[in-house]
PDB file of C-alpha atoms in Angstrom:
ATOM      1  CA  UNK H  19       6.463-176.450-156.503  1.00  0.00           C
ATOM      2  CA  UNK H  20       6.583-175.912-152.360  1.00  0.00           C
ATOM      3  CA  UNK H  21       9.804-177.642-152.151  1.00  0.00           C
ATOM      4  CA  UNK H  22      11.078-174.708-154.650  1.00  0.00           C
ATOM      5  CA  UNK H  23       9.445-171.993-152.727  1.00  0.00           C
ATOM      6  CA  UNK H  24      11.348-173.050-149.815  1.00  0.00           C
ATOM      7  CA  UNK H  25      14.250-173.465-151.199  1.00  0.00           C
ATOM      8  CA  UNK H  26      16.595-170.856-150.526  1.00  0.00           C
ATOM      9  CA  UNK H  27      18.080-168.151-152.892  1.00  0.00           C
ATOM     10  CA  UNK H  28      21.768-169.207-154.337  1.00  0.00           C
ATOM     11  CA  UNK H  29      24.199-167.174-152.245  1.00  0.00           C
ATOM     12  CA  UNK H  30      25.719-164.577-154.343  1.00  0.00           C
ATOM     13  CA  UNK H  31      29.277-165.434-155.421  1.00  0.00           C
ATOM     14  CA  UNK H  32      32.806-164.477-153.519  1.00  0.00           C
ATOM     15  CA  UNK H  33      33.761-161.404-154.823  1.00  0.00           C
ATOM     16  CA  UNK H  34      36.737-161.685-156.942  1.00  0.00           C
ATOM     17  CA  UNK H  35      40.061-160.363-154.741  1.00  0.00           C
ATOM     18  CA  UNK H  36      41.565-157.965-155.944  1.00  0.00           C
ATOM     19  CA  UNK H  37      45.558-158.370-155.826  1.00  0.00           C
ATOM     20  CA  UNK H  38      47.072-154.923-154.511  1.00  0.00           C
ATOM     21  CA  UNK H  39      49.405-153.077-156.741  1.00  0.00           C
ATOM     22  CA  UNK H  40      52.783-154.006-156.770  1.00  0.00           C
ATOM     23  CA  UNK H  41      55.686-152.249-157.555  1.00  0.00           C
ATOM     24  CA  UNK H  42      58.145-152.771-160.930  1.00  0.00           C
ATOM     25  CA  UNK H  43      60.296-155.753-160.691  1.00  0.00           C
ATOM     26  CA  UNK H  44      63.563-154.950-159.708  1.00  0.00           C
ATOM     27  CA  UNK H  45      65.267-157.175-162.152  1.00  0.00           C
ATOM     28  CA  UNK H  46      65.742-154.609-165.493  1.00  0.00           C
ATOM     29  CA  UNK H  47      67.200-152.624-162.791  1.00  0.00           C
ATOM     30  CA  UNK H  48      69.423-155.400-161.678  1.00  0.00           C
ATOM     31  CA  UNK H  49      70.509-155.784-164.842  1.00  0.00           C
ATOM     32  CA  UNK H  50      71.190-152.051-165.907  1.00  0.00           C
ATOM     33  CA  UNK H  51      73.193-151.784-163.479  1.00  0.00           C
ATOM     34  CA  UNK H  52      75.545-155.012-163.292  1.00  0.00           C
ATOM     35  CA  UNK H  53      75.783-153.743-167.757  1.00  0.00           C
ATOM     36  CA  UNK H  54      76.839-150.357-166.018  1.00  0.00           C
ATOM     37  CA  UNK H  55      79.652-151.704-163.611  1.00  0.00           C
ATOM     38  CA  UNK H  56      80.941-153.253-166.664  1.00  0.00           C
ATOM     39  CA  UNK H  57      81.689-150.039-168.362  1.00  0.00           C
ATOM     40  CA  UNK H  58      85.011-149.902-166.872  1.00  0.00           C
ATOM     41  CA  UNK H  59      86.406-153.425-167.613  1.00  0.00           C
ATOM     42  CA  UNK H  60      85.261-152.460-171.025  1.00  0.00           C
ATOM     43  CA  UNK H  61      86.606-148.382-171.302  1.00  0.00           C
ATOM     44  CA  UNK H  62      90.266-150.421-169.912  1.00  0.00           C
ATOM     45  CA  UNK H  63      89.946-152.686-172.925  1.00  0.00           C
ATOM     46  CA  UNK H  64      89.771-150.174-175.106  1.00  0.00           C
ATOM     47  CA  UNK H  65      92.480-148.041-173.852  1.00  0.00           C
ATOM     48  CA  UNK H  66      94.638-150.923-173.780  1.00  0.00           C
ATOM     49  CA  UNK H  67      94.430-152.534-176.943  1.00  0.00           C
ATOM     50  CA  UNK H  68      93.721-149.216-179.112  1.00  0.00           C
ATOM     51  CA  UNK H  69      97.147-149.131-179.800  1.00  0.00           C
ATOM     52  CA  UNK H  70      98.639-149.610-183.412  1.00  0.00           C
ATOM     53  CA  UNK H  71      99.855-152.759-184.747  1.00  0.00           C
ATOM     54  CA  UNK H  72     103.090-154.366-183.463  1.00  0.00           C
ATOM     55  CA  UNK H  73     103.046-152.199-180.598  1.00  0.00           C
ATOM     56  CA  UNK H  74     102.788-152.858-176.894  1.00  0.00           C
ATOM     57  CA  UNK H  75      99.599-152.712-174.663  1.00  0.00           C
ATOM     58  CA  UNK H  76      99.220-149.305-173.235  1.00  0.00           C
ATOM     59  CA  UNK H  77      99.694-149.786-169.641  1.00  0.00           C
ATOM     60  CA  UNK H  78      99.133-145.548-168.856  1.00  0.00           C
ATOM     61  CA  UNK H  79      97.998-142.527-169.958  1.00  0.00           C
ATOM     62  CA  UNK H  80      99.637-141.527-173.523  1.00  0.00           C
ATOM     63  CA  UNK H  81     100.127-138.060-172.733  1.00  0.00           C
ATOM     64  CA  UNK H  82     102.009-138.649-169.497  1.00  0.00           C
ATOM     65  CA  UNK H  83     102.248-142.284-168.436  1.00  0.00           C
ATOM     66  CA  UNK H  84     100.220-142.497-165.507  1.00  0.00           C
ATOM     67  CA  UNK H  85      99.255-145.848-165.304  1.00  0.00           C
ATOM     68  CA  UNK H  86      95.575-147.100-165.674  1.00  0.00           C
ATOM     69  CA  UNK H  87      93.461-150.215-163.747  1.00  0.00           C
ATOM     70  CA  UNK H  88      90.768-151.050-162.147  1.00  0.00           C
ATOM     71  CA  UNK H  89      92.207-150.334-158.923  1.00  0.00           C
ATOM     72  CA  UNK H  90      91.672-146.995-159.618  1.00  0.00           C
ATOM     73  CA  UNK H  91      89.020-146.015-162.244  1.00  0.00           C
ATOM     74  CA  UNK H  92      87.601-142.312-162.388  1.00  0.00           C
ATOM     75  CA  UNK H  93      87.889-140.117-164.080  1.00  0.00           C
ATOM     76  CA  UNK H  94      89.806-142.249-166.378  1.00  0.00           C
ATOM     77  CA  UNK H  95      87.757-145.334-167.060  1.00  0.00           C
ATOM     78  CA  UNK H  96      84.016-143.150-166.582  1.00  0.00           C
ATOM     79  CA  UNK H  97      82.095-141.418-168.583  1.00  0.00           C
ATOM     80  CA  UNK H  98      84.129-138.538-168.471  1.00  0.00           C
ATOM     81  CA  UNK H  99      87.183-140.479-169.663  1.00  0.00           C
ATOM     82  CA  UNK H 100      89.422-137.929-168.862  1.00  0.00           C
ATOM     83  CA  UNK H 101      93.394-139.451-167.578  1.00  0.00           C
ATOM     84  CA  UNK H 102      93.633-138.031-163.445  1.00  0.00           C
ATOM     85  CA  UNK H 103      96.878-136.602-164.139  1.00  0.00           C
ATOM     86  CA  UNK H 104      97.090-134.292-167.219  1.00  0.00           C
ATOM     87  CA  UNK H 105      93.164-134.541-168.057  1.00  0.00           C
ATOM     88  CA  UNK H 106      94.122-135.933-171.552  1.00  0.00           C
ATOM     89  CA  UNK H 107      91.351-138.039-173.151  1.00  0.00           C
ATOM     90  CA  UNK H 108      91.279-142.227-172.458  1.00  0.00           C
ATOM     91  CA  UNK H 109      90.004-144.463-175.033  1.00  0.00           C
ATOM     92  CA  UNK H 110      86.746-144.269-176.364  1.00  0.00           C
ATOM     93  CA  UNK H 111      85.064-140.784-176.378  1.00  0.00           C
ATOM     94  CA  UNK H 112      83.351-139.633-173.409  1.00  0.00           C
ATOM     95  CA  UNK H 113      79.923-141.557-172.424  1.00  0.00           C
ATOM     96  CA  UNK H 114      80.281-143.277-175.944  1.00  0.00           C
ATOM     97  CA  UNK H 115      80.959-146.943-174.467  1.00  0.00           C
ATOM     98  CA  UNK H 116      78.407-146.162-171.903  1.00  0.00           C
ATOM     99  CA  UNK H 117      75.899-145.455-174.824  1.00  0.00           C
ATOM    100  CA  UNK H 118      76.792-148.187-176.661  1.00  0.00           C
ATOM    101  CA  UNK H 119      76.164-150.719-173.354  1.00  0.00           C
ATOM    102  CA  UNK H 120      72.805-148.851-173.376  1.00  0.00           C
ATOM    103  CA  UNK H 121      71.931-150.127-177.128  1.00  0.00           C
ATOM    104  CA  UNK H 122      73.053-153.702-176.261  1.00  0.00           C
ATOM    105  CA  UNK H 123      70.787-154.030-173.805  1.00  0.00           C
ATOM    106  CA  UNK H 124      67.792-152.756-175.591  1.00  0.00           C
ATOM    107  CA  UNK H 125      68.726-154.977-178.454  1.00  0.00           C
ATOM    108  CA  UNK H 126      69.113-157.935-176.065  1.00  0.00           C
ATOM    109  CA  UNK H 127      65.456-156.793-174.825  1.00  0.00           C
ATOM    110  CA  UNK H 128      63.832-156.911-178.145  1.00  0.00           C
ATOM    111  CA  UNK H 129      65.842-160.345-179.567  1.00  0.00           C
ATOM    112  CA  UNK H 130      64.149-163.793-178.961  1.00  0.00           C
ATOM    113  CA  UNK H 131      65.378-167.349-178.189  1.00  0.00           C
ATOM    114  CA  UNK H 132      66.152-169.467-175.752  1.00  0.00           C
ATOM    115  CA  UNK H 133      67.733-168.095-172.279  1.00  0.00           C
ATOM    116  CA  UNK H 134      70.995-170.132-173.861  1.00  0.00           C
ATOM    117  CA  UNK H 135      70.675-168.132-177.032  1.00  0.00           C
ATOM    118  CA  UNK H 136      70.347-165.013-175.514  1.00  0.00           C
ATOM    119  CA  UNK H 137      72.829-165.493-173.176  1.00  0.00           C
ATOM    120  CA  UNK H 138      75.326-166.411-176.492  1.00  0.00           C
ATOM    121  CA  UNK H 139      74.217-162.598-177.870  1.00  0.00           C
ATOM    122  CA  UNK H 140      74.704-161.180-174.635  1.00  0.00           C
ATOM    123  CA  UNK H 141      78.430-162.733-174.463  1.00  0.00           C
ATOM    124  CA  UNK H 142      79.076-161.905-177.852  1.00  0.00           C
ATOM    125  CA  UNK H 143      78.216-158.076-177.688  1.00  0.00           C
ATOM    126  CA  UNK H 144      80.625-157.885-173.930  1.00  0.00           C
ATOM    127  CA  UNK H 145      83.408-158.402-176.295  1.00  0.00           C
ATOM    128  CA  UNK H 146      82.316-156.757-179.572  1.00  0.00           C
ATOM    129  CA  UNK H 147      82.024-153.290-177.548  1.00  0.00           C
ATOM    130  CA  UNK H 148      85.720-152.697-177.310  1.00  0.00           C
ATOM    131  CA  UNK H 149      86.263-154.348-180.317  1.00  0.00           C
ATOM    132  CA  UNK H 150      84.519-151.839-182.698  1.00  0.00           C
ATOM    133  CA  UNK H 151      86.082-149.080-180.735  1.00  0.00           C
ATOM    134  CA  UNK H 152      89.566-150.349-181.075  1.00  0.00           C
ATOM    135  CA  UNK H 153      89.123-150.897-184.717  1.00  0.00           C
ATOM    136  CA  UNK H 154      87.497-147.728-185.276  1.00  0.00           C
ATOM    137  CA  UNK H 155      90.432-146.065-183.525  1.00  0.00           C
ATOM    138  CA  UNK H 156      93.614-147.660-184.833  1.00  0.00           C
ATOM    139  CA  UNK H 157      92.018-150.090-187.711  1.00  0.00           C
ATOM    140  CA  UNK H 158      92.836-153.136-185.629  1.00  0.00           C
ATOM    141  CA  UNK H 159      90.874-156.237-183.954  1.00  0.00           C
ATOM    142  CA  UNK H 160      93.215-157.947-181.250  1.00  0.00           C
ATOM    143  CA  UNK H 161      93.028-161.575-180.489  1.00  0.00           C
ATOM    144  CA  UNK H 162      92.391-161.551-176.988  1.00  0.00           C
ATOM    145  CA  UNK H 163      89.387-160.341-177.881  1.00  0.00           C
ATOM    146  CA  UNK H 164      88.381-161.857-181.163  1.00  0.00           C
ATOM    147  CA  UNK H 165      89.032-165.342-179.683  1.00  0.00           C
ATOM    148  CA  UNK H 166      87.117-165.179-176.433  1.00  0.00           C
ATOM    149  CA  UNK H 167      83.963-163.404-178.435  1.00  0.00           C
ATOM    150  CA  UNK H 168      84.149-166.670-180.769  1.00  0.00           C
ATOM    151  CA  UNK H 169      85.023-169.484-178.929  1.00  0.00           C
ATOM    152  CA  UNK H 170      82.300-168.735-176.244  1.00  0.00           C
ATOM    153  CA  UNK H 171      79.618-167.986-178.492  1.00  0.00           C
ATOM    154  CA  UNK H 172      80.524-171.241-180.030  1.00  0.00           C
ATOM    155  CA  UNK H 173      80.472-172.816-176.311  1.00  0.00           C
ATOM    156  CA  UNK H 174      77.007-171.670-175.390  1.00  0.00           C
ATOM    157  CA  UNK H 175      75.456-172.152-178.680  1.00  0.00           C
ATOM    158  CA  UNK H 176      76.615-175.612-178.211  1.00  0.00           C
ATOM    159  CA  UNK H 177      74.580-175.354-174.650  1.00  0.00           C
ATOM    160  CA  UNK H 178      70.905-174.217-176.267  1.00  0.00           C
ATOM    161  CA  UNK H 179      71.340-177.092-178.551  1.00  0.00           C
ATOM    162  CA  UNK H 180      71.997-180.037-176.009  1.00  0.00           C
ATOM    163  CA  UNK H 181      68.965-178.516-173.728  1.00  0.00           C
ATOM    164  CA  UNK H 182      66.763-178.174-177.303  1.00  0.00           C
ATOM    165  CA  UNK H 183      67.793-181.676-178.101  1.00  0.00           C
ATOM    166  CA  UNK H 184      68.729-180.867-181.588  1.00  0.00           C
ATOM    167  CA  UNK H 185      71.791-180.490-182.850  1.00  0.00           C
ATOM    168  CA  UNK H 186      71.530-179.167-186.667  1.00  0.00           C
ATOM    169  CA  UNK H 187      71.234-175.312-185.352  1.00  0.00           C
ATOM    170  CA  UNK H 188      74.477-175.598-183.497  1.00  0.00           C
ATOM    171  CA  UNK H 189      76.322-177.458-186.505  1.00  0.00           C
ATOM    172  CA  UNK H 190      74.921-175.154-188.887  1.00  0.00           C
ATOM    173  CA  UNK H 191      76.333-172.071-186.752  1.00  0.00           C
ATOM    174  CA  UNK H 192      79.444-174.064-186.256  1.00  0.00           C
ATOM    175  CA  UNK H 193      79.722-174.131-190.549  1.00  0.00           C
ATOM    176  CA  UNK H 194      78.905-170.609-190.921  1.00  0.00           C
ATOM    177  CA  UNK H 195      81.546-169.458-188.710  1.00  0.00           C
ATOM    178  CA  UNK H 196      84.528-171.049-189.430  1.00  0.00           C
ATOM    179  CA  UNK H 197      82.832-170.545-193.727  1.00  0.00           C
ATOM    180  CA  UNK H 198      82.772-167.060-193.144  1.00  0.00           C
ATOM    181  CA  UNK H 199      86.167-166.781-191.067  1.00  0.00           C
ATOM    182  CA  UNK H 200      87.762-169.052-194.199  1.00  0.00           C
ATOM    183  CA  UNK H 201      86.323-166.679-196.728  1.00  0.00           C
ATOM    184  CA  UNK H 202      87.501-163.381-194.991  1.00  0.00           C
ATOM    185  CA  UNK H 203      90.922-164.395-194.351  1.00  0.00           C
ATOM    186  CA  UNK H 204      91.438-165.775-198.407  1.00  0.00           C
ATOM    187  CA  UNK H 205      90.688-162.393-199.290  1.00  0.00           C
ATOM    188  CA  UNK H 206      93.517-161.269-197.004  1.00  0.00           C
ATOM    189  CA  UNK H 207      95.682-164.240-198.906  1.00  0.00           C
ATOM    190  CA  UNK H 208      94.559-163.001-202.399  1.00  0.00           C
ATOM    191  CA  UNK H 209      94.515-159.699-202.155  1.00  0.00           C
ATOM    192  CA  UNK H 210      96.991-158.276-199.454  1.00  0.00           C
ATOM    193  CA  UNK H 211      95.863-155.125-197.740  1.00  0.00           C
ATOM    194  CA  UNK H 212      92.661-154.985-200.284  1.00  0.00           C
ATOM    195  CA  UNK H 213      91.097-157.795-198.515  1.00  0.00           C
ATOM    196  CA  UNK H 214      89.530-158.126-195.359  1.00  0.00           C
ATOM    197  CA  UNK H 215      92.069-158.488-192.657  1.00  0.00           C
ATOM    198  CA  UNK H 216      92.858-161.965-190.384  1.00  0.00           C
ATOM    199  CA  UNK H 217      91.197-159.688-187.003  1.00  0.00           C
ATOM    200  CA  UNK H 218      87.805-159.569-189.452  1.00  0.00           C
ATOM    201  CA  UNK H 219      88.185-163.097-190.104  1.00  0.00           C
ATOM    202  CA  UNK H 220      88.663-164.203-186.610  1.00  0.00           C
ATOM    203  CA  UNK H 221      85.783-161.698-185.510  1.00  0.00           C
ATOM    204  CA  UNK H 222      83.557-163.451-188.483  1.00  0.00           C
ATOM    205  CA  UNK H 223      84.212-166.772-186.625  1.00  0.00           C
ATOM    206  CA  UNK H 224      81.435-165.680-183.571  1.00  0.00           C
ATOM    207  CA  UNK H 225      79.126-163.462-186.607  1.00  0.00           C
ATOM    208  CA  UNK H 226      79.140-166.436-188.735  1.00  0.00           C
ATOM    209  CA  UNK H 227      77.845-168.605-186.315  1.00  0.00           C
ATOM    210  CA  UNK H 228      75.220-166.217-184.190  1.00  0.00           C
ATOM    211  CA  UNK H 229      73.863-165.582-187.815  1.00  0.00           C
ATOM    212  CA  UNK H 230      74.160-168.848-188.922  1.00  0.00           C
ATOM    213  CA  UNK H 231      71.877-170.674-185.990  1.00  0.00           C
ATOM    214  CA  UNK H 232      68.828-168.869-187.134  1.00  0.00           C
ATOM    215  CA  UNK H 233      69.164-170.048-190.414  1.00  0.00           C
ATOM    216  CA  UNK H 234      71.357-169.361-193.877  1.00  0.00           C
ATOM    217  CA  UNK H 235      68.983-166.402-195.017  1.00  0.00           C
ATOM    218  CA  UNK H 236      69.882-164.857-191.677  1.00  0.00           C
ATOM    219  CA  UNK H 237      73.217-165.138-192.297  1.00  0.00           C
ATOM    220  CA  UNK H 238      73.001-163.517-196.035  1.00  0.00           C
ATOM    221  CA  UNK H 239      70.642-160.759-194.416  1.00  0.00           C
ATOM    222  CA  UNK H 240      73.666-160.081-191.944  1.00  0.00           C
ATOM    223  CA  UNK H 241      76.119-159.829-194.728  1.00  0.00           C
ATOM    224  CA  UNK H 242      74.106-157.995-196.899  1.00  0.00           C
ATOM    225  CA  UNK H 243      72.855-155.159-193.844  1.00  0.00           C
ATOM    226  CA  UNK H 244      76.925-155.005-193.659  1.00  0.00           C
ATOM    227  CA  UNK H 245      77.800-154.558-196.821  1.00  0.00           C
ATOM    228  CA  UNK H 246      75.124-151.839-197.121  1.00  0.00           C
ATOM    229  CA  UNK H 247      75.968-149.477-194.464  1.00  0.00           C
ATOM    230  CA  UNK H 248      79.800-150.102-195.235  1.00  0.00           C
ATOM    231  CA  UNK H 249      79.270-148.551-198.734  1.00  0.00           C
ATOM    232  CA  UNK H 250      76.833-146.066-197.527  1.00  0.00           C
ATOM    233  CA  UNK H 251      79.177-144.664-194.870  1.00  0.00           C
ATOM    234  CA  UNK H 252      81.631-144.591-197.280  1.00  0.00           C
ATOM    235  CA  UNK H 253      79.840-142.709-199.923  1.00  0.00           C
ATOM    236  CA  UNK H 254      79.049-140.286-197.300  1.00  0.00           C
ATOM    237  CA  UNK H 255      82.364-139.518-196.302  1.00  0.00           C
ATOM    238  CA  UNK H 256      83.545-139.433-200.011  1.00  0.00           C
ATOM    239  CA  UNK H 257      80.908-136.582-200.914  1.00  0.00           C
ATOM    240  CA  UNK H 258      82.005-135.082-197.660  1.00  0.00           C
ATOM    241  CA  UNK H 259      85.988-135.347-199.022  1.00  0.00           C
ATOM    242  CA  UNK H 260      86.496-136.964-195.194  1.00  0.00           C
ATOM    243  CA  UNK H 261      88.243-139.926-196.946  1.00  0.00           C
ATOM    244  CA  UNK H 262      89.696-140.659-200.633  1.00  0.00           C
ATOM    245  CA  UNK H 263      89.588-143.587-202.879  1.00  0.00           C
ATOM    246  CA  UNK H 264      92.356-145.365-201.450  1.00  0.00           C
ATOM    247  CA  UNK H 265      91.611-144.996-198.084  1.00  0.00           C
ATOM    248  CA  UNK H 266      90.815-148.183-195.712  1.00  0.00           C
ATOM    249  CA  UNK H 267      87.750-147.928-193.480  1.00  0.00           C
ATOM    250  CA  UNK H 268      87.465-150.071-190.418  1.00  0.00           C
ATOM    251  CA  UNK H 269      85.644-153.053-191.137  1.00  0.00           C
ATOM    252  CA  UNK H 270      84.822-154.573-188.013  1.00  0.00           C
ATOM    253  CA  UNK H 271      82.016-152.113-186.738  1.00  0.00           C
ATOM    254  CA  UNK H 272      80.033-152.335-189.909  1.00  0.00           C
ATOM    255  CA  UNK H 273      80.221-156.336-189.483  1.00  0.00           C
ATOM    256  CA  UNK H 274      79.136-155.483-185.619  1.00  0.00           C
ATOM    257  CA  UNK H 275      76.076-153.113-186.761  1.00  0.00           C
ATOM    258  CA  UNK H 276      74.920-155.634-189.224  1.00  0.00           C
ATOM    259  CA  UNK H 277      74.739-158.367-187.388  1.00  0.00           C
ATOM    260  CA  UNK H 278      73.068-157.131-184.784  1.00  0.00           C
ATOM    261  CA  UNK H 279      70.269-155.510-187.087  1.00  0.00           C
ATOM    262  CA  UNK H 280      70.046-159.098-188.870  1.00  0.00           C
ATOM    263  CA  UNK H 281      69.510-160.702-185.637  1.00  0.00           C
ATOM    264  CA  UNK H 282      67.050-158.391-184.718  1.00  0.00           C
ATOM    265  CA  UNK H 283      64.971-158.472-188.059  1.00  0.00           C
ATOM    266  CA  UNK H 284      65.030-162.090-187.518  1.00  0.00           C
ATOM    267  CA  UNK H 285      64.093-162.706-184.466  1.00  0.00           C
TER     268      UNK H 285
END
């Protein structure tokens, strides 16, 4: 009992440091704005190729030919998308591309995965930007754009399955693409201008497969999500006498939208 009286009281503990406040990581930033300095690449793609079929690449300004690049950019390839000689409108409608950049990087925000898989959905919207422009614009889906959107979605899907170690996602993607792409372009065989047309098919060879790594209900959901805003739209614009019974809608931006929302709901 006297050795405890002398024992001295336990030293009260370390307070627990706190760590000062630090400011919001710079990366979201970092990566708004390298998605911004693409707008341009993307605004020229569209001008380009948003030409009808069997025609050649626009090179300049279809009101008065002055010529459009990189090299020089505004007004032409910004937000205001104006041409710097006769202030006729380039491409996609002002601050619509820039919106739509905006939406694929929330989406890639809220989807899941592996950094490998993401970076696939990332690659895959770059190139499906222009494309749903163009095809909204002049009902056509060029292959230097349908083929680069496909092949490297196919590339790094093939990546996130050698560092997951299994390789029945990737094959599984690999069927659905080229299954969808098949199915797409026999409708074109079958049924002539009433079918889907070879740029959808080639555009369902990168949908098939990001929808068919997470699985064949994914893949239905995506088709089904596209099928239902396709007749919706059209509905719409039939009440609204905007379009008749024989008129073609573009395709590809419906396939676009539903995928995306698929991917989403999925993941």
């Amino acid at each position: 009992m006297a050795v405890d009286r002398l024992r001295p009281p336990p030293a009260a503990p370390d307070p627990v440091p706190i760590a000062p406040a630090t400011a919001l990581s710079p990366r979201p930033w970092v990566r708004l704005s390298a998605a911004l300095a693409l707008v341009p690449v993307l605004r020229l793609a569209v001008a380009r190729y948003a030409v009808p079929p069997g025609e050649p690449d626009r090179a300049g300004c279809a009101r008065c030919g002055t010529a459009l690049g990189l090299d020089r950019p505004w007004p032409a390839l910004g937000p205001a998308a104006r041409c710097p000689g006769c202030r006729a409108r380039v491409g996609a409608p002002p601050y619509a591309v820039e919106l739509a950049v905006l939406a694929g990087l929330a989406a890639l925000a809220l989807a899941g995965g592996a950094p490998a898989e993401r970076a696939a959905l990332a690659w895959w919207l770059g190139w499906a930007v222009p494309l749903v422009f163009v095809d909204a614009a002049v009902h056509r889906l060029p292959d230097r754009l349908t083929w680069p959107a496909a092949l490297g979605v196919q590339a790094l899907l093939g990546v996130a399955a050698l560092v997951s170690g299994e390789a029945g996602p990737w094959l599984r993607a690999a069927l659905a693409g080229v299954g969808l792409a098949l199915c797409f372009a026999a409708t074109t065989l079958l049924l002539g201008r009433r079918g889907f047309g070879l740029g959808d098919a080639k555009l369902a060879l990168g949908v098939g497969a990001l929808l068919g790594w997470h699985g064949w209900p994914v893949l239905v959901l995506g088709l089904v999500l596209t099928f239902t805003l396709s007749a919706l739209t059209s509905l719409a614009l039939l009440l609204a006498r905007r379009v008749r019974w024989s008129s073609h809608l573009p395709f590809g931006p419906f396939l676009a939208l539903g995928t995306l929302a698929a991917l989403l709901l999925a993941t």
